[in-house]
Structure formats: structure tokens, C-alpha cells
């Protein structure tokens, strides 16, 4: 008997953007940008593993709802305008 | 002129459940910047399988299918065949698997897909161990490394076998395109992904994917350590197009200890052992350069 793909039982599908996960809550250190020192090189944006940085007129805007505080942006910024500060316990 | 050197469009959402500083997130981000939205992925058990988060969350703007750990090669051939039946030609089929899922358990399915000349791209993100299950050694773990199953200890039981050379294994299948890529060099990465997309047949990309917990390093060092892997020739950037090798980005030739010393998984190694690793890296890199000169 030949069977069609329509006979395969339905499978759960994930279709909701992961922006539902507030991964910023994991953060231990928070990146703080001194925008006056920023050279608009965009390196921080390029190397953020979580796509948590958007560029606004060439300068970074970090979405703290999702930034996990890895510190890559601070480590890669040649102008040294990003520092990591410890989150305060609530 | 805008200094942005890679496509600005994002095909990944924030909110994935990868660890802070995960290199595998960067591998996917750059890969999709190169391939574009007409891409479909099949992913076996590995860290990337848990990256989307709990149902109904998904962290990519392209579809991905889960397959069994050992089955990525079979899965991508099936997906290509299904798309062909439906007459869909403009979609790039990608198998995206870890090193354990590639050089060990998935090797026969991968070999089969390459031999069938499936028109698809296989990407191995190499964090050099079975990370998702707690840092067990794989065939891609380098000589000298600490893992949970090569725990060093008083008997200095670090990994005693060399890393499997997956690029040579894939090249032996006579595939039209194979390349190594680094998260520290996204421009080179995106260029190779674009190229792989346009080549017909079976393509293979080997991405070094630093893993802060598995490599025992500060997460802020992920890109730095990947850059050092290139600059110490531990992980040279090259491509093999129709059997010809080309080094695409020359490293600085720094001593290997610069790469090892920021990762505590190598912290137990003696000077003598580091020297041995240096000799091994030097001889592999020399062979690669000589080959490039011969074929260039
Ligand atoms: C057949 C089978 N064996 C074992 C497992 C358990 N398992 C899930 S992920 C994983 C490790 C995967 O390692 P790798 O492919 O290197 O990817 P990584 O987790 O490092 O990203 C293992 C052993 C499984 N899911 N299926
Ligand atoms: S700390 Fe990490 S996650 Fe946060 S913005 Fe910087 S690079 Fe992105
Ligand atoms: S890396 Fe530093 S200088 Fe460059 S854009 Fe980001 S904040 Fe500005
Ligand atoms: S264990 Fe390593 S590879 Fe897995 S999510 Fe964490 S950093 Fe990424
Ligand atoms: Mg792995």
C-alpha cells in the first residue's frame, strides 16, 4: 500500500520568536557604553553572539532584555568604550 | 562609507538558550548572513538542538528540523529529495552538526551524503568535545586537552590521541568545495558561505567554535581565542576548490602558547608538551603552505 506524507502524524512545531526568553536575566555583568568615546567601528555589533546589539547611526544600542553579559563586545572594542559592571542583587 | 563589513540583516533572534559567549551562536549568525533566508537546516542532537529554547520558542527566522544524532547526512539528502520533488530549487539545504555528531557518530551518514553528491551544505561547528552532555572527549578533541573523560588528575590522563583530520576525510570524497572558517573573521566566513551556496554538489564547512565552559575560559575571550587559533596556525583558514588548496587568510605565526594559555583545558601541559604541540602545528602548517605553492 503506498502512503502519503499526509499519513505521518502531526509533529510539534516551534514558531514563536525566542525573544519570548528574557535571557538578560542571566546576566552577571552588564556592558556599559561610553557613547562619546565610540568611534562607530561597529566591531561590538559584529561580534555579539546574541544579536543583542543594534546600530543606531553607527553606534551600538544594547538590548538589555537579551544581552547575557558575555563581555565579548567590551573585549573587542578597540576604543575601550565598553566596560562591564557587576549587576546589583535586587 | 559604512564600516559594516558583513550583511546587516539578521536571521537569528536574540533570546537563544546558548551559554553567554557561545561561539556556536556566532557560527550560525555568520552562516545565515552568507546563505540568506532561503535556507533550511537539519540539526542533530548537540548544543544547537537546544538553542531555540522550550517549545514554542525558535531562535532562527529560517526553518530547522531535528534529526537523530547519527543521521544528519541522511536527513539532508532526504530534505533535498523532497524539495526536488516539490520543484523547489532556490532553497539551500544545510546539515548543521557538532564535532561529535560529525567526526564520530554521524560520519557514515555524512560519507553517504557526500558519495551521493547531494546538492547540500554540511557545516560542522567544532567545539572539540561533546559539550551538550557535559564535555566528553570526541574524535575532534585535540591532543593534550582536558575533558570530563580525559580528566588529567594525578596520572595526567589528558587526551593522548590527535584530532581527527575531517577536512582530509571530506576531501577524499572528491567533493567540489570544502573550507575552514573562524568566528574571528566573519568577512572570510560570509564569503565562503556565499561561495558554498553557489557551488552545485556536496559542500563542507569546518568552523572552529570556542566554548567558554568546555574550554575553561572567560566568555569574553571567545572571539579572541578564535583569532589566536588562526594567528598561531592551530586553525588555518583555507578552502579546497575542486582539489586545489588556497589559504584565504594568513595568520601572524604567533607561538602556540599564546593560544593555549587563555584556556584552562590546557593548563596542565608542561613546557615539553607545549613544544611537542608546537612541532605538530608547524609541520601541518608547512605541509599546507607547500601544497598551496604546488597547486597555486
Ligand atoms: C544516539 C544518541 N546518542 C547519544 C545522545 C546524547 N547526546 C546528545 S547531544 C550529545 C553531544 C553532542 O556533541 P557534539 O556533536 O560535539 O555537539 P555539541 O554538544 O558539542 O555542540 C550527546 C552525546 C543522543 N542524543 N543520541
Ligand atoms: S555583553 Fe555579550 S551579549 Fe551583551 S551585548 Fe555585549 S557581546 Fe552582546
Ligand atoms: S566597538 Fe566600541 S568604538 Fe566600535 S562601535 Fe562598538 S562601542 Fe563604538
Ligand atoms: S556548552 Fe559550549 S557550545 Fe554549548 S551552548 Fe554552551 S558555550 Fe555553546
Ligand atoms: Mg562538540
Short mmCIF file of C-alpha atoms and ligand atoms in Angstrom, two decimals:
data_model
loop_
_atom_site.label_atom_id
_atom_site.label_comp_id
_atom_site.label_asym_id
_atom_site.label_seq_id
_atom_site.Cartn_x
_atom_site.Cartn_y
_atom_site.Cartn_z
CA UNK A 1 0.00 0.00 0.00
CA UNK A 2 1.51 3.34 -0.90
CA UNK A 3 1.24 6.05 1.72
CA UNK A 4 1.39 9.80 1.52
CA UNK A 5 3.24 12.23 3.73
CA UNK A 6 -0.21 13.23 4.90
CA UNK A 7 -0.34 9.95 6.84
CA UNK A 8 2.59 10.98 9.01
CA UNK A 9 1.35 12.02 12.48
CA UNK A 10 1.49 15.74 13.20
CA UNK A 11 4.67 16.97 14.81
CA UNK A 12 5.01 19.87 17.26
CA UNK A 13 6.32 22.99 15.55
CA UNK A 14 8.05 25.86 17.31
CA UNK A 15 7.06 29.10 15.64
CA UNK A 16 7.37 31.79 18.31
CA UNK A 17 10.45 34.01 18.22
CA UNK A 18 12.91 33.31 21.03
CA UNK A 19 12.52 36.94 22.05
CA UNK A 20 9.98 35.36 24.44
CA UNK A 21 13.02 34.24 26.52
CA UNK A 22 14.35 37.05 28.71
CA UNK A 23 17.96 35.85 28.65
CA UNK A 24 19.08 39.22 30.01
CA UNK A 25 18.02 37.88 33.41
CA UNK A 26 21.05 35.56 33.33
CA UNK A 27 23.46 38.47 33.26
CA UNK A 28 26.09 38.85 35.97
CA UNK A 29 28.00 41.71 34.33
CA UNK A 30 26.34 44.47 32.33
CA UNK A 31 28.03 46.22 29.40
CA UNK A 32 28.02 49.99 29.76
CA UNK A 33 28.94 52.00 26.65
CA UNK A 34 30.52 55.46 26.74
CA UNK A 35 28.92 56.70 23.51
CA UNK A 36 31.05 59.86 23.50
CA UNK A 37 34.18 57.73 23.06
CA UNK A 38 32.58 55.49 20.42
CA UNK A 39 34.39 55.50 17.06
CA UNK A 40 31.48 53.89 15.19
CA UNK A 41 33.70 50.98 14.15
CA UNK A 42 30.75 48.51 14.65
CA UNK A 43 33.01 45.72 15.98
CA UNK A 44 30.82 45.25 19.06
CA UNK A 45 27.77 44.70 16.82
CA UNK A 46 29.68 42.33 14.59
CA UNK A 47 30.83 40.01 17.37
CA UNK A 48 27.78 39.88 19.67
CA UNK A 49 26.77 36.19 19.71
CA UNK A 50 23.22 37.02 20.73
CA UNK A 51 22.41 39.70 18.15
CA UNK A 52 21.57 41.87 21.17
CA UNK A 53 23.17 44.99 19.69
CA UNK A 54 21.58 47.18 17.05
CA UNK A 55 23.35 50.06 15.37
CA UNK A 56 21.78 53.48 15.64
CA UNK A 57 23.65 55.95 13.46
CA UNK A 58 26.67 53.62 13.61
CA UNK A 59 26.73 53.45 17.41
CA UNK A 60 25.64 50.44 19.49
CA UNK A 61 22.35 50.21 21.30
CA UNK A 62 22.36 47.14 23.56
CA UNK A 63 19.07 45.38 24.23
CA UNK A 64 19.43 44.51 27.90
CA UNK A 65 16.37 42.26 27.78
CA UNK A 66 18.53 39.74 25.93
CA UNK A 67 22.21 40.65 26.49
CA UNK A 68 23.71 37.76 28.50
CA UNK A 69 26.67 39.83 29.65
CA UNK A 70 29.34 37.71 27.99
CA UNK A 71 31.65 40.71 27.62
CA UNK A 72 32.77 39.98 24.05
CA UNK A 73 31.75 43.49 22.95
CA UNK A 74 33.89 45.01 25.72
CA UNK A 75 36.83 42.75 24.88
CA UNK A 76 36.68 43.52 21.14
CA UNK A 77 36.09 47.29 21.32
CA UNK A 78 39.42 48.83 20.33
CA UNK A 79 38.39 52.26 21.61
CA UNK A 80 37.81 50.71 25.04
CA UNK A 81 34.50 52.46 25.45
CA UNK A 82 32.58 49.47 26.83
CA UNK A 83 33.08 48.41 30.44
CA UNK A 84 31.46 45.50 32.27
CA UNK A 85 29.91 46.38 35.62
CA UNK A 86 28.54 43.90 38.11
CA UNK A 87 24.75 43.73 38.25
CA UNK A 88 23.40 44.68 41.66
CA UNK A 89 21.49 42.00 43.55
CA UNK A 90 17.85 43.04 43.86
CA UNK B 1 31.01 54.92 3.91
CA UNK B 2 29.54 52.49 6.38
CA UNK B 3 32.15 50.43 8.24
CA UNK B 4 29.78 47.46 8.34
CA UNK B 5 31.67 44.65 6.59
CA UNK B 6 29.10 41.84 6.74
CA UNK B 7 25.41 41.88 5.82
CA UNK B 8 23.38 43.80 8.38
CA UNK B 9 20.31 41.60 8.03
CA UNK B 10 19.87 39.15 10.96
CA UNK B 11 18.36 35.70 10.51
CA UNK B 12 18.69 34.90 14.22
CA UNK B 13 16.61 36.28 17.09
CA UNK B 14 18.01 37.23 20.47
CA UNK B 15 16.85 35.01 23.34
CA UNK B 16 18.51 31.73 22.30
CA UNK B 17 19.50 29.50 25.19
CA UNK B 18 23.18 29.17 24.33
CA UNK B 19 25.64 30.00 27.11
CA UNK B 20 26.92 33.58 27.34
CA UNK B 21 29.70 33.98 24.78
CA UNK B 22 28.88 30.79 22.86
CA UNK B 23 30.90 30.52 19.64
CA UNK B 24 28.25 28.31 18.05
CA UNK B 25 25.80 31.22 18.10
CA UNK B 26 28.28 33.26 16.08
CA UNK B 27 28.81 30.39 13.65
CA UNK B 28 25.08 30.29 12.89
CA UNK B 29 24.76 34.07 12.76
CA UNK B 30 27.52 34.45 10.14
CA UNK B 31 26.49 31.35 8.19
CA UNK B 32 22.96 32.66 7.68
CA UNK B 33 24.24 36.13 6.77
CA UNK B 34 26.07 34.38 3.92
CA UNK B 35 23.31 31.98 2.89
CA UNK B 36 20.26 34.24 3.25
CA UNK B 37 16.67 33.47 4.13
CA UNK B 38 16.05 30.75 1.52
CA UNK B 39 17.77 28.21 3.76
CA UNK B 40 16.53 25.14 5.61
CA UNK B 41 18.54 23.38 8.30
CA UNK B 42 18.63 19.89 9.73
CA UNK B 43 20.27 19.65 13.13
CA UNK B 44 21.01 16.54 15.21
CA UNK B 45 21.42 16.25 18.97
CA UNK B 46 24.03 18.83 20.02
CA UNK B 47 24.11 22.21 21.77
CA UNK B 48 22.45 23.78 18.75
CA UNK B 49 19.46 21.47 19.16
CA UNK B 50 18.65 23.14 22.48
CA UNK B 51 19.48 26.67 21.34
CA UNK B 52 15.88 27.54 20.27
CA UNK B 53 14.62 27.11 23.85
CA UNK B 54 11.47 25.39 25.11
CA UNK B 55 8.51 24.89 22.78
CA UNK B 56 7.09 27.02 21.19
CA UNK B 57 10.27 29.14 21.03
CA UNK B 58 12.51 29.22 17.94
CA UNK B 59 15.64 31.37 17.63
CA UNK B 60 16.00 31.49 13.83
CA UNK B 61 14.00 33.16 11.10
CA UNK B 62 14.58 30.11 8.85
CA UNK B 63 13.13 26.62 9.42
CA UNK B 64 15.10 23.91 11.16
CA UNK B 65 14.32 20.22 11.53
CA UNK B 66 15.61 17.97 14.30
CA UNK B 67 17.17 14.67 13.24
CA UNK B 68 18.69 11.76 15.13
CA UNK B 69 22.25 12.24 16.36
CA UNK B 70 23.87 9.99 13.74
CA UNK B 71 21.60 10.91 10.82
CA UNK B 72 22.45 14.44 9.60
CA UNK B 73 23.82 13.22 6.25
CA UNK B 74 20.76 11.03 5.60
CA UNK B 75 18.44 13.80 6.72
CA UNK B 76 19.88 16.43 4.40
CA UNK B 77 19.68 14.06 1.41
CA UNK B 78 16.03 13.37 2.24
CA UNK B 79 15.25 17.06 2.53
CA UNK B 80 16.93 17.81 -0.79
CA UNK B 81 14.99 14.98 -2.46
CA UNK B 82 11.69 16.25 -1.02
CA UNK B 83 12.36 19.80 -2.22
CA UNK B 84 13.30 18.45 -5.67
CA UNK B 85 10.01 16.51 -5.82
CA UNK B 86 8.16 19.71 -5.00
CA UNK B 87 10.14 21.60 -7.63
CA UNK B 88 11.74 23.97 -5.09
CA UNK B 89 15.17 24.83 -6.43
CA UNK B 90 16.13 28.07 -4.71
CA UNK B 91 16.48 26.69 -1.18
CA UNK B 92 19.87 25.79 0.29
CA UNK B 93 19.72 22.61 2.37
CA UNK B 94 22.13 22.67 5.31
CA UNK B 95 23.15 19.94 7.73
CA UNK B 96 24.47 21.70 10.84
CA UNK B 97 26.10 19.45 13.42
CA UNK B 98 28.64 19.41 16.21
CA UNK B 99 32.03 17.74 16.07
CA UNK B 100 30.87 14.61 17.89
CA UNK B 101 27.87 14.37 15.57
CA UNK B 102 30.21 14.74 12.58
CA UNK B 103 33.61 13.10 13.04
CA UNK B 104 32.30 10.28 15.27
CA UNK B 105 28.67 9.18 15.32
CA UNK B 106 27.49 10.89 12.11
CA UNK B 107 30.49 10.01 9.96
CA UNK B 108 28.91 7.23 7.94
CA UNK B 109 25.75 9.22 7.12
CA UNK B 110 27.94 12.18 6.17
CA UNK B 111 30.10 9.97 3.97
CA UNK B 112 26.98 8.59 2.29
CA UNK B 113 25.61 12.06 1.52
CA UNK B 114 28.96 13.14 0.06
CA UNK B 115 29.16 9.98 -2.05
CA UNK B 116 25.60 10.53 -3.31
CA UNK B 117 26.69 14.03 -4.31
CA UNK B 118 23.64 15.52 -2.62
CA UNK B 119 23.34 19.20 -3.50
CA UNK B 120 23.66 20.47 0.07
CA UNK B 121 26.00 22.14 2.53
CA UNK B 122 27.26 20.42 5.67
CA UNK B 123 28.54 22.67 8.43
CA UNK B 124 30.41 21.24 11.38
CA UNK B 125 30.72 23.63 14.32
CA UNK B 126 33.68 22.31 16.19
CA UNK B 127 33.84 22.99 19.92
CA UNK B 128 36.18 20.00 20.22
CA UNK B 129 34.10 17.83 22.58
CA UNK B 130 30.59 16.56 23.35
CA UNK B 131 29.60 19.78 25.09
CA UNK B 132 25.85 19.37 25.39
CA UNK B 133 26.21 16.27 27.55
CA UNK B 134 28.99 17.66 29.75
CA UNK B 135 32.32 17.99 27.89
CA UNK B 136 33.20 14.38 26.99
CA UNK B 137 36.13 13.87 24.60
CA UNK B 138 35.35 13.42 20.89
CA UNK B 139 37.45 12.42 17.90
CA UNK B 140 37.87 16.16 17.31
CA UNK B 141 39.27 16.93 20.77
CA UNK B 142 42.91 17.95 20.30
CA UNK B 143 45.85 16.10 21.79
CA UNK B 144 46.66 17.38 25.25
CA UNK B 145 43.20 18.67 26.21
CA UNK B 146 41.38 18.16 29.48
CA UNK B 147 37.77 16.91 29.14
CA UNK B 148 35.42 15.19 31.61
CA UNK B 149 36.51 11.82 30.18
CA UNK B 150 40.19 12.75 29.90
CA UNK B 151 40.32 14.26 33.39
CA UNK B 152 44.11 14.72 33.77
CA UNK B 153 44.35 14.11 37.56
CA UNK B 154 47.45 12.67 39.26
CA UNK B 155 48.06 10.20 36.39
CA UNK B 156 47.99 13.12 33.90
CA UNK B 157 45.31 11.43 31.90
CA UNK B 158 44.78 14.15 29.26
CA UNK B 159 43.72 13.27 25.72
CA UNK B 160 46.52 11.23 24.19
CA UNK B 161 45.22 10.89 20.65
CA UNK B 162 45.47 13.55 17.93
CA UNK B 163 42.45 15.37 16.47
CA UNK B 164 40.78 13.60 13.55
CA UNK B 165 41.52 15.40 10.28
CA UNK B 166 37.97 15.84 9.00
CA UNK B 167 38.98 18.17 6.15
CA UNK B 168 41.18 15.43 4.65
CA UNK B 169 38.45 12.84 5.15
CA UNK B 170 35.97 15.05 3.28
CA UNK B 171 38.46 15.92 0.58
CA UNK B 172 39.00 12.21 -0.04
CA UNK B 173 35.34 12.05 -1.09
CA UNK B 174 36.20 14.28 -4.05
CA UNK B 175 33.70 16.99 -3.09
CA UNK B 176 33.80 20.26 -5.08
CA UNK B 177 34.15 22.64 -2.12
CA UNK B 178 35.47 22.45 1.44
CA UNK B 179 36.56 25.32 3.67
CA UNK B 180 37.58 26.20 7.20
CA UNK B 181 36.07 29.30 8.84
CA UNK B 182 36.55 31.26 12.05
CA UNK B 183 34.20 33.38 14.17
CA UNK B 184 37.04 35.89 14.46
CA UNK B 185 36.97 36.50 10.70
CA UNK B 186 33.31 36.98 9.75
CA UNK B 187 34.11 38.58 6.36
CA UNK B 188 36.05 35.49 5.25
CA UNK B 189 33.32 33.31 6.77
CA UNK B 190 30.43 35.04 4.94
CA UNK B 191 32.36 34.98 1.65
CA UNK B 192 32.89 31.21 1.94
CA UNK B 193 29.25 30.58 2.88
CA UNK B 194 28.14 32.53 -0.21
CA UNK B 195 30.56 30.59 -2.38
CA UNK B 196 29.43 27.24 -0.97
CA UNK B 197 25.83 28.18 -1.69
CA UNK B 198 26.57 28.73 -5.37
CA UNK B 199 28.56 25.52 -5.92
CA UNK B 200 26.47 22.53 -7.02
CA UNK B 201 27.05 19.25 -5.22
CA UNK B 202 28.16 18.42 -1.70
CA UNK B 203 29.94 21.18 0.22
CA UNK B 204 31.61 21.04 3.62
CA UNK B 205 32.47 23.85 6.06
CA UNK B 206 34.54 23.30 9.19
CA UNK B 207 34.00 26.09 11.76
CA UNK B 208 36.07 26.35 14.92
CA UNK B 209 33.56 27.18 17.65
CA UNK B 210 35.03 28.27 21.00
CA UNK B 211 33.03 27.11 24.03
CA UNK B 212 33.72 29.03 27.26
CA UNK B 213 32.66 26.29 29.75
CA UNK B 214 34.21 23.45 27.74
CA UNK B 215 37.46 25.27 27.06
CA UNK B 216 37.53 26.65 30.59
CA UNK B 217 37.89 30.28 29.65
CA UNK B 218 36.26 33.64 30.27
CA UNK B 219 33.30 34.06 27.85
CA UNK B 220 34.60 37.47 26.79
CA UNK B 221 37.57 35.66 25.14
CA UNK B 222 35.55 33.69 22.56
CA UNK B 223 36.47 35.85 19.57
CA UNK B 224 40.00 36.49 20.85
CA UNK B 225 40.74 32.77 21.21
CA UNK B 226 39.36 32.08 17.72
CA UNK B 227 41.63 34.83 16.36
CA UNK B 228 44.60 33.32 18.18
CA UNK B 229 43.80 29.88 16.71
CA UNK B 230 44.31 31.43 13.26
CA UNK B 231 47.30 33.55 14.27
CA UNK B 232 49.13 30.56 15.80
CA UNK B 233 48.29 28.33 12.77
CA UNK B 234 46.42 25.92 15.03
CA UNK B 235 43.38 26.52 12.82
CA UNK B 236 44.46 27.88 9.44
CA UNK B 237 41.83 29.45 7.18
CA UNK B 238 41.77 27.84 3.76
CA UNK B 239 39.49 26.45 1.11
CA UNK B 240 39.77 23.47 -1.23
CA UNK B 241 38.03 24.16 -4.51
CA UNK B 242 37.98 21.28 -6.99
CA UNK B 243 41.04 19.77 -5.34
CA UNK B 244 43.12 22.98 -5.18
CA UNK B 245 44.08 24.49 -1.86
CA UNK B 246 44.16 28.22 -1.13
CA UNK B 247 44.99 29.80 2.21
CA UNK B 248 42.46 32.64 2.45
CA UNK B 249 43.78 34.50 5.46
CA UNK B 250 47.36 34.29 6.71
CA UNK B 251 47.91 34.12 10.47
CA UNK B 252 50.65 36.05 12.26
CA UNK B 253 52.62 32.91 13.11
CA UNK B 254 52.46 33.52 16.88
CA UNK B 255 53.69 30.83 19.29
CA UNK B 256 51.03 28.25 20.16
CA UNK B 257 51.35 29.03 23.86
CA UNK B 258 49.51 32.33 23.21
CA UNK B 259 46.50 30.24 22.15
CA UNK B 260 46.81 27.60 24.88
CA UNK B 261 47.44 29.89 27.83
CA UNK B 262 44.00 31.55 27.85
CA UNK B 263 42.24 28.17 28.05
CA UNK B 264 42.43 26.23 31.29
CA UNK B 265 41.72 22.94 29.46
CA UNK B 266 45.43 23.04 28.51
CA UNK B 267 46.64 24.43 31.85
CA UNK B 268 48.28 21.15 32.98
CA UNK B 269 50.64 20.88 30.00
CA UNK B 270 54.38 21.09 30.65
CA UNK B 271 56.75 23.18 28.55
CA UNK B 272 57.94 19.99 26.90
CA UNK B 273 54.37 19.04 25.96
CA UNK B 274 53.65 22.52 24.58
CA UNK B 275 56.80 22.20 22.48
CA UNK B 276 55.54 18.92 21.10
CA UNK B 277 52.26 20.57 20.11
CA UNK B 278 54.16 23.45 18.51
CA UNK B 279 56.15 21.00 16.37
CA UNK B 280 53.00 19.24 15.26
CA UNK B 281 51.30 22.55 14.33
CA UNK B 282 54.43 23.74 12.49
CA UNK B 283 54.68 20.61 10.40
CA UNK B 284 50.96 20.56 9.46
CA UNK B 285 51.03 24.23 8.51
CA UNK B 286 54.21 23.82 6.48
CA UNK B 287 52.61 20.94 4.58
CA UNK B 288 49.57 23.13 3.85
CA UNK B 289 51.75 26.01 2.60
CA UNK B 290 53.81 23.70 0.43
CA UNK B 291 50.69 22.23 -1.05
CA UNK B 292 49.30 25.67 -1.80
CA UNK B 293 52.57 26.65 -3.50
CA UNK B 294 52.49 23.48 -5.62
CA UNK B 295 48.91 23.97 -6.73
CA UNK B 296 48.86 27.78 -6.95
C1 LIG C 1 22.07 8.23 19.56
C2 LIG C 1 22.35 9.24 20.62
N1 LIG C 1 23.39 9.05 21.46
C3 LIG C 1 23.67 9.97 22.41
C4 LIG C 1 22.90 11.08 22.56
C5 LIG C 1 23.20 12.07 23.65
N2 LIG C 1 23.79 13.31 23.17
C6 LIG C 1 23.05 14.40 22.91
S1 LIG C 1 23.94 15.74 22.45
C7 LIG C 1 25.39 14.86 22.63
C8 LIG C 1 26.71 15.55 22.41
C9 LIG C 1 26.87 16.16 21.07
O1 LIG C 1 28.21 16.54 20.86
P1 LIG C 1 28.60 17.36 19.58
O2 LIG C 1 28.07 16.71 18.36
O3 LIG C 1 30.06 17.61 19.61
O4 LIG C 1 27.79 18.73 19.74
P2 LIG C 1 27.95 19.77 20.98
O5 LIG C 1 27.00 19.33 22.04
O6 LIG C 1 29.36 19.76 21.43
O7 LIG C 1 27.54 21.09 20.41
C10 LIG C 1 25.15 13.55 23.03
C11 LIG C 1 26.17 12.55 23.30
C12 LIG C 1 21.81 11.25 21.67
N3 LIG C 1 21.01 12.33 21.73
N4 LIG C 1 21.55 10.32 20.71
S1 LIG C 2 27.87 41.50 26.65
FE1 LIG C 2 27.77 39.86 25.10
S2 LIG C 2 25.56 39.55 24.80
FE2 LIG C 2 25.79 41.53 25.79
S3 LIG C 2 25.86 43.00 24.13
FE3 LIG C 2 27.99 42.51 24.65
S4 LIG C 2 28.53 40.86 23.22
FE4 LIG C 2 26.27 41.00 23.22
S1 LIG C 3 33.32 48.57 19.31
FE1 LIG C 3 33.45 50.39 20.60
S2 LIG C 3 34.06 52.04 19.23
FE2 LIG C 3 33.35 50.36 17.95
S3 LIG C 3 31.17 50.83 17.60
FE3 LIG C 3 31.26 49.47 19.39
S4 LIG C 3 31.32 50.86 21.16
FE4 LIG C 3 31.83 52.08 19.33
S1 LIG C 4 28.27 24.38 26.18
FE1 LIG C 4 29.61 25.49 24.76
S2 LIG C 4 28.82 25.09 22.69
FE2 LIG C 4 27.23 24.50 24.18
S3 LIG C 4 25.90 26.31 24.35
FE3 LIG C 4 27.45 26.46 25.98
S4 LIG C 4 29.13 27.65 25.08
FE4 LIG C 4 27.83 26.95 23.39
MG1 LIG C 5 31.01 19.38 20.20
#
